PDB file of C-alpha atoms in Angstrom:
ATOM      1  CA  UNK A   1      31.807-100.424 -67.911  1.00 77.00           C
ATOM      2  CA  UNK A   2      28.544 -98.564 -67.050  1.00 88.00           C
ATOM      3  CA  UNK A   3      29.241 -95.180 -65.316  1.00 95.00           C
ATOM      4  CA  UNK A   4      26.580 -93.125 -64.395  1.00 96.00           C
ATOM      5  CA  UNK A   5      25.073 -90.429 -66.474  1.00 96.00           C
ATOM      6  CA  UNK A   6      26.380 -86.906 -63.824  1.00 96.00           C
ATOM      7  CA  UNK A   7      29.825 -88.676 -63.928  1.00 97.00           C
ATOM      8  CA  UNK A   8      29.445 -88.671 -67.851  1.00 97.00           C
ATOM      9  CA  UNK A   9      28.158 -84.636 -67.977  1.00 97.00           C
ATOM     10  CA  UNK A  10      30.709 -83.764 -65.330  1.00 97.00           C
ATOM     11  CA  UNK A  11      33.477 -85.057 -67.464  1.00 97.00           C
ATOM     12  CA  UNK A  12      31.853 -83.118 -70.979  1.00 96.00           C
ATOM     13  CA  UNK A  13      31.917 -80.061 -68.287  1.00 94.00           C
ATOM     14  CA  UNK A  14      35.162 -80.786 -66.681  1.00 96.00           C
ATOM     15  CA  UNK A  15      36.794 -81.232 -70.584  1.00 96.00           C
ATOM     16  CA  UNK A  16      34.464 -79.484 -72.609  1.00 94.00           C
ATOM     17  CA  UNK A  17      32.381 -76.479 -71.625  1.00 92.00           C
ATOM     18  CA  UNK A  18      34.752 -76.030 -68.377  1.00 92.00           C
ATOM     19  CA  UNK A  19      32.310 -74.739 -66.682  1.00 92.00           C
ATOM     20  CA  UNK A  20      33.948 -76.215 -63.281  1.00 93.00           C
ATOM     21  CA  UNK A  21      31.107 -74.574 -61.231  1.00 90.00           C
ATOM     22  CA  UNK A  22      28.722 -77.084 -63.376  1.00 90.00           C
ATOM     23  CA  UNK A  23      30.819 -80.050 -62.558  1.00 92.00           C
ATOM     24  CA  UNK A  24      30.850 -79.279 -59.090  1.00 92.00           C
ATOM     25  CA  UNK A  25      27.035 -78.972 -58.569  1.00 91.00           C
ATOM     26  CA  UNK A  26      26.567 -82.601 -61.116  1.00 93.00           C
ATOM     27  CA  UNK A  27      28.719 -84.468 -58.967  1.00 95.00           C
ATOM     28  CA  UNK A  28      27.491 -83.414 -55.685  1.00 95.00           C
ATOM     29  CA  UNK A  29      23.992 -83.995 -56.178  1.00 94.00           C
ATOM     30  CA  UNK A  30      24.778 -87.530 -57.436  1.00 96.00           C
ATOM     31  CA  UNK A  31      27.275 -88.241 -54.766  1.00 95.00           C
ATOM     32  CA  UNK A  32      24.642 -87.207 -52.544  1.00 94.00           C
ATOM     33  CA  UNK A  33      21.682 -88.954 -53.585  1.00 95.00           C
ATOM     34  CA  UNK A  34      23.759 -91.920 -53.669  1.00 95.00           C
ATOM     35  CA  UNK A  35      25.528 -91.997 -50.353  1.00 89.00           C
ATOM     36  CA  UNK A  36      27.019 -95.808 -50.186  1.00 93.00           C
ATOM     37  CA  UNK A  37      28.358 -95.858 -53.764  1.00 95.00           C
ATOM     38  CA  UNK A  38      32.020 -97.543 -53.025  1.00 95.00           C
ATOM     39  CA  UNK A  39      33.414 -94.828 -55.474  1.00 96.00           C
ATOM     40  CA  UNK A  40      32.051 -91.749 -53.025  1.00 96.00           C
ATOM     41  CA  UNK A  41      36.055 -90.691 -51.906  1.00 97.00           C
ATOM     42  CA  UNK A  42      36.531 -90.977 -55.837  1.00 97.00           C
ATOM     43  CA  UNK A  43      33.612 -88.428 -56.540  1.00 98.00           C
ATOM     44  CA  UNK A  44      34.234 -86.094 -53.413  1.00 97.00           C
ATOM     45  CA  UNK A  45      37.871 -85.802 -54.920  1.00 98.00           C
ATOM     46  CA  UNK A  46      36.446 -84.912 -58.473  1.00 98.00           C
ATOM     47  CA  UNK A  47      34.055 -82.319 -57.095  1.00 98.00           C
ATOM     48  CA  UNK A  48      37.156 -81.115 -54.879  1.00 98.00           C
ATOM     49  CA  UNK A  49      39.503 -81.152 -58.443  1.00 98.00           C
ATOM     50  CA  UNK A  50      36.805 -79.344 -60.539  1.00 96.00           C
ATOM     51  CA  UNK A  51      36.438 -76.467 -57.385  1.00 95.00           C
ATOM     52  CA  UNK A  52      40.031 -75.882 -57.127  1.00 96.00           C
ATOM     53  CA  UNK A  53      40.096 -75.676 -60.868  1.00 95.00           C
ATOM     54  CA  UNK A  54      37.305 -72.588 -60.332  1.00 92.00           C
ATOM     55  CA  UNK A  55      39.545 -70.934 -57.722  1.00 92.00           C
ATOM     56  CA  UNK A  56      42.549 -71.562 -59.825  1.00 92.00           C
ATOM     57  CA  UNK A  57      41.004 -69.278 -63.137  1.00 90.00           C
ATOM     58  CA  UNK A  58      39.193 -67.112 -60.750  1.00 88.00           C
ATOM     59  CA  UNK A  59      42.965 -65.953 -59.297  1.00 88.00           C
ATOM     60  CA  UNK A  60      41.817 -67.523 -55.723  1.00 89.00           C
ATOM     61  CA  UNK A  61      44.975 -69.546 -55.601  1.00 92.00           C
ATOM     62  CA  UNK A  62      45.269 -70.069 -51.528  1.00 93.00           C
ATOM     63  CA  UNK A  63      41.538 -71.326 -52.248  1.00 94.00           C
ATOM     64  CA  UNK A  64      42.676 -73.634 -55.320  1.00 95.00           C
ATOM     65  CA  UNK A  65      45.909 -75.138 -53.569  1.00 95.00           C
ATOM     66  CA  UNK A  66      43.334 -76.398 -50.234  1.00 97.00           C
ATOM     67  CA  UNK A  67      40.984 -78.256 -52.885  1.00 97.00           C
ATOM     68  CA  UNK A  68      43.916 -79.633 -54.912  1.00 97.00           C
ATOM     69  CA  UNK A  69      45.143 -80.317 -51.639  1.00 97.00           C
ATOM     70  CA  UNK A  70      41.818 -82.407 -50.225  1.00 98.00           C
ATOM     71  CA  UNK A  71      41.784 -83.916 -53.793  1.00 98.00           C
ATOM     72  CA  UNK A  72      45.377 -85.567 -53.542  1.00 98.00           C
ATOM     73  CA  UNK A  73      44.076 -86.958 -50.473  1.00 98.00           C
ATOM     74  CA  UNK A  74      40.714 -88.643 -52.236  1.00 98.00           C
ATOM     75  CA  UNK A  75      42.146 -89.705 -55.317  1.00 98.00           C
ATOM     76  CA  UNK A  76      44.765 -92.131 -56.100  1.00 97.00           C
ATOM     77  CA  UNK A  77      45.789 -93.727 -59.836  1.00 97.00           C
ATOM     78  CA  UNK A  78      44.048 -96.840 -59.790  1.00 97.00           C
ATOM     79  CA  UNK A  79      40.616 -95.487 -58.380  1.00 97.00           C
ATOM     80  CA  UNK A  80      40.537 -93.081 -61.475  1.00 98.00           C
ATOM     81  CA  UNK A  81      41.493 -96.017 -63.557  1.00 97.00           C
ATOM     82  CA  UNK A  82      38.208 -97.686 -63.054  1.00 97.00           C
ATOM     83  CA  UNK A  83      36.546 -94.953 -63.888  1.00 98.00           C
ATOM     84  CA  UNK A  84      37.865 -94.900 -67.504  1.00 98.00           C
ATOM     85  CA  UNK A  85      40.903 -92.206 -66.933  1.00 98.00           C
ATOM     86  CA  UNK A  86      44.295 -91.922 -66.897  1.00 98.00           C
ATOM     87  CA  UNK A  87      45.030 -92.222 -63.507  1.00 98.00           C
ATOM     88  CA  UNK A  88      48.889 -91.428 -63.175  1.00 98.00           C
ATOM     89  CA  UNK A  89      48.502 -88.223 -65.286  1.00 98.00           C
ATOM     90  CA  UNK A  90      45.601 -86.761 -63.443  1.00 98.00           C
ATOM     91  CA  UNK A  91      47.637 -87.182 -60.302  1.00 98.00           C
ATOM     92  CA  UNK A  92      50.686 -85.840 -61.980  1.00 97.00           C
ATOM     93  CA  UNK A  93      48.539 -82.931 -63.164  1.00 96.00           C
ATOM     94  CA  UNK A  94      46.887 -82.285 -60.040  1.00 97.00           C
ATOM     95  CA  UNK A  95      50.324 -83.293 -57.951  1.00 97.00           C
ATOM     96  CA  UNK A  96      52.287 -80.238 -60.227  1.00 94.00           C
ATOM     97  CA  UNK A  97      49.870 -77.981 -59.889  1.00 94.00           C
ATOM     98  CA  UNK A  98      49.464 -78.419 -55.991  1.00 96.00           C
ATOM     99  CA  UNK A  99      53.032 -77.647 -55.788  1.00 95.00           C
ATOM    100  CA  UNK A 100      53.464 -74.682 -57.392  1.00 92.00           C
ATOM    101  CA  UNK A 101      50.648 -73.512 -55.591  1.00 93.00           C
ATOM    102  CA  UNK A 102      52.148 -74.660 -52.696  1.00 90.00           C
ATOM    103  CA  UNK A 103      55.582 -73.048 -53.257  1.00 89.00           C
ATOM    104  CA  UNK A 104      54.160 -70.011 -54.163  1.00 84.00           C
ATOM    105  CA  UNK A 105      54.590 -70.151 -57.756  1.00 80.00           C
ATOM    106  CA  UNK A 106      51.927 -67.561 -60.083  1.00 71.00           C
ATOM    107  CA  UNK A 107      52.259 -69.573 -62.888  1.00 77.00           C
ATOM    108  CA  UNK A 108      49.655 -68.906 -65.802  1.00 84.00           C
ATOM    109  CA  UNK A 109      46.022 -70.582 -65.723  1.00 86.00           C
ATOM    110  CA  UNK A 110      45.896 -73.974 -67.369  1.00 89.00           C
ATOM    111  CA  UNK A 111      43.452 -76.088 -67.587  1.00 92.00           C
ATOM    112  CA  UNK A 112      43.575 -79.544 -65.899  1.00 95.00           C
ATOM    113  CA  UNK A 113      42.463 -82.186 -68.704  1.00 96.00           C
ATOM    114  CA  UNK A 114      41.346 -85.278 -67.564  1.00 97.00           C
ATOM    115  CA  UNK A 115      42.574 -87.896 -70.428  1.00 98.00           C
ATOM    116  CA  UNK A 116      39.939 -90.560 -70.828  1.00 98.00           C
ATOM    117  CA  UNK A 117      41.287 -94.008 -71.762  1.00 98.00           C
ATOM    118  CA  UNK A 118      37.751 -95.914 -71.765  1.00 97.00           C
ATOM    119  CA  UNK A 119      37.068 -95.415 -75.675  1.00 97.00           C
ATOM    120  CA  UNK A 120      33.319 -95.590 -74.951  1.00 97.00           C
ATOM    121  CA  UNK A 121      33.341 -93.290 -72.341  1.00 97.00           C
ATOM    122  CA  UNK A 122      34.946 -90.700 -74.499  1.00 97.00           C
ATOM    123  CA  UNK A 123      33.211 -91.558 -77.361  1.00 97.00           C
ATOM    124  CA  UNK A 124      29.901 -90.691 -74.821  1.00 96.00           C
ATOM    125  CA  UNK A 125      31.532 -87.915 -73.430  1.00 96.00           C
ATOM    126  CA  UNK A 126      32.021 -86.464 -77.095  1.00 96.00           C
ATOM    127  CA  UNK A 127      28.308 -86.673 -78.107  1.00 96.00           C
ATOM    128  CA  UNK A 128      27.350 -85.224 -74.824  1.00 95.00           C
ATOM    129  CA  UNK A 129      30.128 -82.225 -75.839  1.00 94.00           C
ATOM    130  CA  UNK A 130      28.165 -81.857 -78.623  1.00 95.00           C
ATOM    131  CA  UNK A 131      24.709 -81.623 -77.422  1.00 95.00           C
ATOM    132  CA  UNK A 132      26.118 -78.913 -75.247  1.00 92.00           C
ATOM    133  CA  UNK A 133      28.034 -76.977 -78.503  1.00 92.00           C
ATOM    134  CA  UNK A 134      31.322 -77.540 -76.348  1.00 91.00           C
ATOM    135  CA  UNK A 135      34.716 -79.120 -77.973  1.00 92.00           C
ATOM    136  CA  UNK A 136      35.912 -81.973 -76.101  1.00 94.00           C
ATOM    137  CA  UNK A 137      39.405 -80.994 -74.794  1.00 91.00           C
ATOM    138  CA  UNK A 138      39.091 -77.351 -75.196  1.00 87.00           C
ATOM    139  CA  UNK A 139      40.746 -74.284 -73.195  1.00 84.00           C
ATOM    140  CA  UNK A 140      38.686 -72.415 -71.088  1.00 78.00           C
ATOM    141  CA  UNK A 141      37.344 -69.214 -72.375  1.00 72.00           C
ATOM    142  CA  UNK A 142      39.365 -66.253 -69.568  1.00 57.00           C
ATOM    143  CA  UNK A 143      36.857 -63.261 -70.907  1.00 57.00           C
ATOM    144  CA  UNK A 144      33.582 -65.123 -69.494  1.00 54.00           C
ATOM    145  CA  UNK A 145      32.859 -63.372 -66.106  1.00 53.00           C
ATOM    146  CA  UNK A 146      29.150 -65.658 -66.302  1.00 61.00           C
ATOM    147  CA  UNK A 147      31.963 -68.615 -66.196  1.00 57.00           C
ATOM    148  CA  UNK A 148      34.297 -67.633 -64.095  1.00 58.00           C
ATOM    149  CA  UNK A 149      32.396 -65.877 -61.519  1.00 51.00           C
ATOM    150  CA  UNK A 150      29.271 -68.254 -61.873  1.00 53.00           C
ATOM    151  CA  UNK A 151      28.850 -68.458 -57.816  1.00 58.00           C
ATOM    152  CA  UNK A 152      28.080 -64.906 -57.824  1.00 51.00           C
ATOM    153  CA  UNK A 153      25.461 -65.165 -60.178  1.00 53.00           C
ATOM    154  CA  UNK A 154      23.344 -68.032 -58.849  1.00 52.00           C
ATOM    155  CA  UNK A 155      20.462 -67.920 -56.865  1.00 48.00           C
ATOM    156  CA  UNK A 156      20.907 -68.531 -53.057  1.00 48.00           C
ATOM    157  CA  UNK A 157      17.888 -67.972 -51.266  1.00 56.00           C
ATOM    158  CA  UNK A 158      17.066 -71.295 -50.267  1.00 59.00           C
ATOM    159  CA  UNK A 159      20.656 -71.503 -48.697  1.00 52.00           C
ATOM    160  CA  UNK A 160      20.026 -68.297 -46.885  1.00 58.00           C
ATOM    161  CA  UNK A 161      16.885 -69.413 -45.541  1.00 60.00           C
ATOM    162  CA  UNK A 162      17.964 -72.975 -44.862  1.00 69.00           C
ATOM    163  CA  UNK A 163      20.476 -70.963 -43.234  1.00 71.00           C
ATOM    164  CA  UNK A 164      18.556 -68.628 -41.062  1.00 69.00           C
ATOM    165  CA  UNK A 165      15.909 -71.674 -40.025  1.00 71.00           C
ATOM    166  CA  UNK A 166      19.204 -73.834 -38.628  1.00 72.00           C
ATOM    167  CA  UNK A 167      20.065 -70.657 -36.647  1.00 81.00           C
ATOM    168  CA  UNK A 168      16.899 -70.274 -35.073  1.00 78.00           C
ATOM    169  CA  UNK A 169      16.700 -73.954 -34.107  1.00 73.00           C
ATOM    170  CA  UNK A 170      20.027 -73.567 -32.714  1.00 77.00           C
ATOM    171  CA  UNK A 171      18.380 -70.394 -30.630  1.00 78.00           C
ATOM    172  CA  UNK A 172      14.673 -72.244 -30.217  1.00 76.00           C
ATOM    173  CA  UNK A 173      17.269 -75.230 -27.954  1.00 75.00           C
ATOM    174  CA  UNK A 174      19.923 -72.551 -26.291  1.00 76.00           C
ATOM    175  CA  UNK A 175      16.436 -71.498 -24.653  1.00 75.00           C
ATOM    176  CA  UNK A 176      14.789 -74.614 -23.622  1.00 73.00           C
ATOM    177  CA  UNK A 177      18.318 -75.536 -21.936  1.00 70.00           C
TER     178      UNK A 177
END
């Protein structure tokens, strides 16, 4: 099967480097530069896995549990099936984690691990691993604050002005009203 090439680097991310913050932003670009792909609900529900996985580590657990939450709802087994994984133990990983979230469990950080069944799309996934000095399958590292607080480190300033020129439209039409 041919998957495309941000659903390949989100999965080295997601698996490898673990930087979920990565797999978010890959994901959502393609998802939105490609807005009638029949597997969108399957990509919004990966981006929604990989940002409740950066809540999770961060220690934002109501934060994780809504994104795991929004995920169950996207993905199902068969959908992540065709795309090369193994679908009933990504939902069983997401489903536990969910609940214990849910029933206020603090349970230790672990890493979700998406278990590719597609040998070629591993086999891809690897070499891309290695391009990136990343070990396919490995835990993420808890001492990197640049990792685990990478939204606080990015630059936002076209979101702040995209921002602030939406408000004053919204203004510019409250006064021609």
């Amino acid at each position: 099967m041919n998957y495309p090439s941000a659903y390949l680097s989100y999965l080295a991310e997601f698996n490898g480097t673990r930087d979920f913050f990565e797999c978010h932003e890959l994901l959502e670009t393609y998802w939105k530069e490609h807005p009638d792909d029949p597997r969108a609900q399957s990509w919004v529900g990966l981006i929604q896995l990989a940002v409740g996985q950066y809540h999770e580590r961060r220690g934002n657990l109501r934060g994780a549990a809504k994104m795991y939450e929004k995920a169950l709802s996207k993905l199902d087994r068969s959908s992540l099936e065709q795309l090369g994984l193994d679908g009933k133990q990504a939902i069983s990983d997401l489903s536990r984690r969910y609940d214990c979230l849910q029933n206020g469990q603090s349970l230790p950080y672990q890493d979700i691990t998406l278990i590719v069944k597609d040998p070629e799309l591993e086999r891809q996934c690897i070499l891309l691993c290695e391009s990136l000095q990343a070990d396919w399958g490995s835990s993420s590292p808890m001492d990197m604050d640049e990792l685990i607080h990478r939204h606080k480190l990015r630059d936002r300033s076209d979101v702040i002005a995209e921002r602030a020129a939406a408000i004053e439209a919204k203004k510019r039409n409250r006064a021609v009203e």
